[in-house]
Amino acid sequence: RSKSAGRNCFTIYDEAMSAELEARNTLEGDLRDAIALCQLEVHYQPFVDAHSSERRGFEALVRWRHPSRGLIPPDQFIPLAEETGLIVPLGEFVLRRACEDAAGWPSGLAVAVNLSPIQFKEAELFEMICAALADSGLPPERLEIEITESVLLERGVENLAFMERLKQLGIELALDDFGTGYSSLSYLTTFPFDKIKIDKSFIRNLTHQPRSSAIIASIVTLARGLDMSVTAEGVETCEEFERLKALGVNFAQGYLFGRPQPVGQIAFDESVRPSQRDAA
Ligand code: C2E
Ligand code: MG
Ligand code: MG
Ligand code: MG
């Protein structure tokens, strides 16, 4: 009895495995098509100066408008895109679109783009970024690049040289999701970051846990000493924002200031020029 039950278990397990594999293959094929068919969209979430509450820019966040499944968030396809290498054309699409869109915004507004560690392994990445800037006409000073600590784990020397080149162009570098990864403090002295983005998990506990306040206060002190600025991610309530201001963060981002939205739905003040794509 137990033997046959065991066999049944295996059968179920196998079936579940192959169903999962099939679903993955379908998703991979769909994602390949999505890139070719321009089903990817870039949405933008504002970030503000913590002191003045003025908008300083937007983070570009990719979404997939799937023909039958609707709008798919990045957490559901970025890992697959990274495993399959599709992150390279996907990442280029997002960067180019973000530069084109931002070139049409008021000149005080920056755009932040997330780069995957996999893109860092591409020899052509620097040239691609230069081409995206040149083709869009966006000044490099208005582009921020967000990377996570995982980029810094491998190929440290090459990545340092690459980051120095970006900085020489005038691009700003942000360390994303700070506090969730390995968080080696040596990264902060080795790599030329302008900005640290504190992960939203610390902000979530802020008003209930005194320890989160202590961590944020330490990050702010550390960043000041290193001449970097600090952004708090995932700010949802006024209480959180007030607390973060008192702790000295420089920028804030989160649902309190706006959800990620398509570029056509962003309200700019009257000084805005129509975007190049809308005008075309
Ligand atoms: P991230 O770069 O840390 O982006 C911030 C995420 O937090 C976004 O999720 C954003 O919608 C969400 N968020 C912002 N404010 C709040 C808030 O107040 N509360 C909560 N609960 N969440 C908030 P999203 O858009 O789902 O993106 C998830 C992650 O996917 C991003 O995290 C980033 O790591 C990755 N990603 C998104 N677009 C791209 C891309 O173009 N390229 C790469 N390589 N990764 C991307
Ligand atoms: Mg980010
Ligand atoms: Mg983040
Ligand atoms: Mg993230």
PDB file of N, CA and C in Angstrom, residues 47 56 95 110-115 120 129 133 139-147 163-175 192-197 227-231 251:
ATOM      1  N   PHE A  47       9.164  60.648  -7.238  1.00  0.00           N
ATOM      2  CA  PHE A  47       9.836  60.780  -5.938  1.00  0.00           C
ATOM      3  C   PHE A  47       9.965  62.273  -5.653  1.00  0.00           C
ATOM      4  N   ARG A  56      10.833  65.626  -7.802  1.00  0.00           N
ATOM      5  CA  ARG A  56      12.166  65.772  -8.382  1.00  0.00           C
ATOM      6  C   ARG A  56      12.386  64.854  -9.567  1.00  0.00           C
ATOM      7  N   LEU A  95      15.090  51.465 -20.970  1.00  0.00           N
ATOM      8  CA  LEU A  95      15.994  52.619 -20.881  1.00  0.00           C
ATOM      9  C   LEU A  95      15.715  53.620 -22.003  1.00  0.00           C
ATOM     10  N   ALA A 110      14.109  64.357 -13.133  1.00  0.00           N
ATOM     11  CA  ALA A 110      15.006  63.265 -13.520  1.00  0.00           C
ATOM     12  C   ALA A 110      14.200  61.992 -13.778  1.00  0.00           C
ATOM     13  N   VAL A 111      14.851  61.023 -14.420  1.00  0.00           N
ATOM     14  CA  VAL A 111      14.229  59.713 -14.553  1.00  0.00           C
ATOM     15  C   VAL A 111      15.210  58.670 -14.034  1.00  0.00           C
ATOM     16  N   ALA A 112      14.693  57.734 -13.217  1.00  0.00           N
ATOM     17  CA  ALA A 112      15.530  56.673 -12.657  1.00  0.00           C
ATOM     18  C   ALA A 112      15.160  55.359 -13.329  1.00  0.00           C
ATOM     19  N   VAL A 113      16.177  54.617 -13.770  1.00  0.00           N
ATOM     20  CA  VAL A 113      15.949  53.351 -14.474  1.00  0.00           C
ATOM     21  C   VAL A 113      16.681  52.238 -13.730  1.00  0.00           C
ATOM     22  N   ASN A 114      15.995  51.120 -13.541  1.00  0.00           N
ATOM     23  CA  ASN A 114      16.595  49.957 -12.875  1.00  0.00           C
ATOM     24  C   ASN A 114      17.423  49.143 -13.868  1.00  0.00           C
ATOM     25  N   LEU A 115      18.630  48.793 -13.498  1.00  0.00           N
ATOM     26  CA  LEU A 115      19.434  47.908 -14.344  1.00  0.00           C
ATOM     27  C   LEU A 115      19.624  46.577 -13.631  1.00  0.00           C
ATOM     28  N   PHE A 120      24.726  44.062 -16.659  1.00  0.00           N
ATOM     29  CA  PHE A 120      26.095  44.500 -16.371  1.00  0.00           C
ATOM     30  C   PHE A 120      27.138  43.619 -17.035  1.00  0.00           C
ATOM     31  N   ILE A 129      23.809  52.782 -23.370  1.00  0.00           N
ATOM     32  CA  ILE A 129      23.341  53.902 -22.544  1.00  0.00           C
ATOM     33  C   ILE A 129      23.667  55.236 -23.240  1.00  0.00           C
ATOM     34  N   LEU A 133      20.881  58.036 -24.605  1.00  0.00           N
ATOM     35  CA  LEU A 133      20.935  59.458 -24.241  1.00  0.00           C
ATOM     36  C   LEU A 133      21.011  60.323 -25.501  1.00  0.00           C
ATOM     37  N   PRO A 139      19.718  65.065 -21.273  1.00  0.00           N
ATOM     38  CA  PRO A 139      21.036  65.317 -20.681  1.00  0.00           C
ATOM     39  C   PRO A 139      21.356  64.226 -19.652  1.00  0.00           C
ATOM     40  N   PRO A 140      22.588  63.717 -19.644  1.00  0.00           N
ATOM     41  CA  PRO A 140      22.965  62.626 -18.727  1.00  0.00           C
ATOM     42  C   PRO A 140      22.681  62.966 -17.266  1.00  0.00           C
ATOM     43  N   GLU A 141      22.745  64.247 -16.921  1.00  0.00           N
ATOM     44  CA  GLU A 141      22.503  64.682 -15.537  1.00  0.00           C
ATOM     45  C   GLU A 141      21.077  64.364 -15.089  1.00  0.00           C
ATOM     46  N   ARG A 142      20.185  64.136 -16.046  1.00  0.00           N
ATOM     47  CA  ARG A 142      18.793  63.847 -15.677  1.00  0.00           C
ATOM     48  C   ARG A 142      18.501  62.357 -15.635  1.00  0.00           C
ATOM     49  N   LEU A 143      19.520  61.535 -15.843  1.00  0.00           N
ATOM     50  CA  LEU A 143      19.330  60.078 -15.764  1.00  0.00           C
ATOM     51  C   LEU A 143      19.964  59.544 -14.486  1.00  0.00           C
ATOM     52  N   GLU A 144      19.186  58.725 -13.778  1.00  0.00           N
ATOM     53  CA  GLU A 144      19.719  58.001 -12.619  1.00  0.00           C
ATOM     54  C   GLU A 144      19.649  56.520 -12.938  1.00  0.00           C
ATOM     55  N   ILE A 145      20.661  55.799 -12.505  1.00  0.00           N
ATOM     56  CA  ILE A 145      20.647  54.351 -12.699  1.00  0.00           C
ATOM     57  C   ILE A 145      20.599  53.689 -11.342  1.00  0.00           C
ATOM     58  N   GLU A 146      19.624  52.777 -11.178  1.00  0.00           N
ATOM     59  CA  GLU A 146      19.462  52.072  -9.904  1.00  0.00           C
ATOM     60  C   GLU A 146      19.989  50.657 -10.041  1.00  0.00           C
ATOM     61  N   ILE A 147      20.864  50.289  -9.130  1.00  0.00           N
ATOM     62  CA  ILE A 147      21.341  48.908  -9.125  1.00  0.00           C
ATOM     63  C   ILE A 147      21.247  48.350  -7.706  1.00  0.00           C
ATOM     64  N   MET A 163      31.062  51.862 -13.524  1.00  0.00           N
ATOM     65  CA  MET A 163      30.309  52.878 -12.782  1.00  0.00           C
ATOM     66  C   MET A 163      31.026  54.226 -12.817  1.00  0.00           C
ATOM     67  N   GLU A 164      32.352  54.194 -12.775  1.00  0.00           N
ATOM     68  CA  GLU A 164      33.113  55.449 -12.869  1.00  0.00           C
ATOM     69  C   GLU A 164      32.859  56.130 -14.213  1.00  0.00           C
ATOM     70  N   ARG A 165      32.753  55.330 -15.266  1.00  0.00           N
ATOM     71  CA  ARG A 165      32.492  55.899 -16.600  1.00  0.00           C
ATOM     72  C   ARG A 165      31.114  56.547 -16.643  1.00  0.00           C
ATOM     73  N   LEU A 166      30.135  55.903 -16.049  1.00  0.00           N
ATOM     74  CA  LEU A 166      28.788  56.492 -16.016  1.00  0.00           C
ATOM     75  C   LEU A 166      28.805  57.819 -15.267  1.00  0.00           C
ATOM     76  N   LYS A 167      29.523  57.829 -14.151  1.00  0.00           N
ATOM     77  CA  LYS A 167      29.594  59.048 -13.342  1.00  0.00           C
ATOM     78  C   LYS A 167      30.271  60.177 -14.092  1.00  0.00           C
ATOM     79  N   GLN A 168      31.308  59.826 -14.869  1.00  0.00           N
ATOM     80  CA  GLN A 168      32.000  60.856 -15.648  1.00  0.00           C
ATOM     81  C   GLN A 168      31.069  61.500 -16.664  1.00  0.00           C
ATOM     82  N   LEU A 169      30.127  60.724 -17.161  1.00  0.00           N
ATOM     83  CA  LEU A 169      29.136  61.286 -18.092  1.00  0.00           C
ATOM     84  C   LEU A 169      28.179  62.245 -17.382  1.00  0.00           C
ATOM     85  N   GLY A 170      28.043  62.088 -16.073  1.00  0.00           N
ATOM     86  CA  GLY A 170      27.113  62.927 -15.324  1.00  0.00           C
ATOM     87  C   GLY A 170      25.885  62.175 -14.830  1.00  0.00           C
ATOM     88  N   ILE A 171      25.838  60.869 -15.104  1.00  0.00           N
ATOM     89  CA  ILE A 171      24.708  60.043 -14.657  1.00  0.00           C
ATOM     90  C   ILE A 171      24.816  59.810 -13.152  1.00  0.00           C
ATOM     91  N   GLU A 172      23.663  59.821 -12.461  1.00  0.00           N
ATOM     92  CA  GLU A 172      23.660  59.546 -11.022  1.00  0.00           C
ATOM     93  C   GLU A 172      23.478  58.058 -10.769  1.00  0.00           C
ATOM     94  N   LEU A 173      24.112  57.576  -9.715  1.00  0.00           N
ATOM     95  CA  LEU A 173      24.009  56.152  -9.387  1.00  0.00           C
ATOM     96  C   LEU A 173      23.332  55.966  -8.036  1.00  0.00           C
ATOM     97  N   ALA A 174      22.331  55.106  -8.016  1.00  0.00           N
ATOM     98  CA  ALA A 174      21.616  54.833  -6.769  1.00  0.00           C
ATOM     99  C   ALA A 174      21.748  53.359  -6.395  1.00  0.00           C
ATOM    100  N   LEU A 175      21.951  53.103  -5.127  1.00  0.00           N
ATOM    101  CA  LEU A 175      21.983  51.730  -4.607  1.00  0.00           C
ATOM    102  C   LEU A 175      20.572  51.402  -4.122  1.00  0.00           C
ATOM    103  N   PRO A 192      31.013  54.330  -6.368  1.00  0.00           N
ATOM    104  CA  PRO A 192      30.703  55.765  -6.325  1.00  0.00           C
ATOM    105  C   PRO A 192      29.200  56.080  -6.365  1.00  0.00           C
ATOM    106  N   PHE A 193      28.467  55.661  -5.363  1.00  0.00           N
ATOM    107  CA  PHE A 193      27.035  55.950  -5.351  1.00  0.00           C
ATOM    108  C   PHE A 193      26.753  57.393  -4.953  1.00  0.00           C
ATOM    109  N   ASP A 194      25.696  57.951  -5.538  1.00  0.00           N
ATOM    110  CA  ASP A 194      25.225  59.275  -5.154  1.00  0.00           C
ATOM    111  C   ASP A 194      24.090  59.168  -4.152  1.00  0.00           C
ATOM    112  N   LYS A 195      23.409  58.041  -4.182  1.00  0.00           N
ATOM    113  CA  LYS A 195      22.157  57.912  -3.466  1.00  0.00           C
ATOM    114  C   LYS A 195      21.961  56.498  -2.937  1.00  0.00           C
ATOM    115  N   ILE A 196      21.397  56.410  -1.744  1.00  0.00           N
ATOM    116  CA  ILE A 196      21.030  55.112  -1.177  1.00  0.00           C
ATOM    117  C   ILE A 196      19.509  55.077  -1.072  1.00  0.00           C
ATOM    118  N   LYS A 197      18.893  54.026  -1.604  1.00  0.00           N
ATOM    119  CA  LYS A 197      17.442  53.891  -1.469  1.00  0.00           C
ATOM    120  C   LYS A 197      17.149  52.845  -0.405  1.00  0.00           C
ATOM    121  N   ASP A 227      28.862  61.622   1.795  1.00  0.00           N
ATOM    122  CA  ASP A 227      28.386  62.601   0.818  1.00  0.00           C
ATOM    123  C   ASP A 227      27.383  61.996  -0.168  1.00  0.00           C
ATOM    124  N   MET A 228      26.519  61.156   0.353  1.00  0.00           N
ATOM    125  CA  MET A 228      25.468  60.551  -0.469  1.00  0.00           C
ATOM    126  C   MET A 228      24.118  61.010   0.071  1.00  0.00           C
ATOM    127  N   SER A 229      23.087  60.949  -0.790  1.00  0.00           N
ATOM    128  CA  SER A 229      21.765  61.273  -0.300  1.00  0.00           C
ATOM    129  C   SER A 229      20.966  59.991  -0.065  1.00  0.00           C
ATOM    130  N   VAL A 230      19.869  60.128   0.662  1.00  0.00           N
ATOM    131  CA  VAL A 230      19.066  58.965   1.042  1.00  0.00           C
ATOM    132  C   VAL A 230      17.623  59.136   0.562  1.00  0.00           C
ATOM    133  N   THR A 231      17.105  58.091  -0.077  1.00  0.00           N
ATOM    134  CA  THR A 231      15.697  58.054  -0.471  1.00  0.00           C
ATOM    135  C   THR A 231      15.000  56.984   0.359  1.00  0.00           C
ATOM    136  N   PHE A 251      14.992  62.274   0.150  1.00  0.00           N
ATOM    137  CA  PHE A 251      13.949  62.069  -0.838  1.00  0.00           C
ATOM    138  C   PHE A 251      12.983  60.993  -0.354  1.00  0.00           C
TER     139      PHE A 251
END
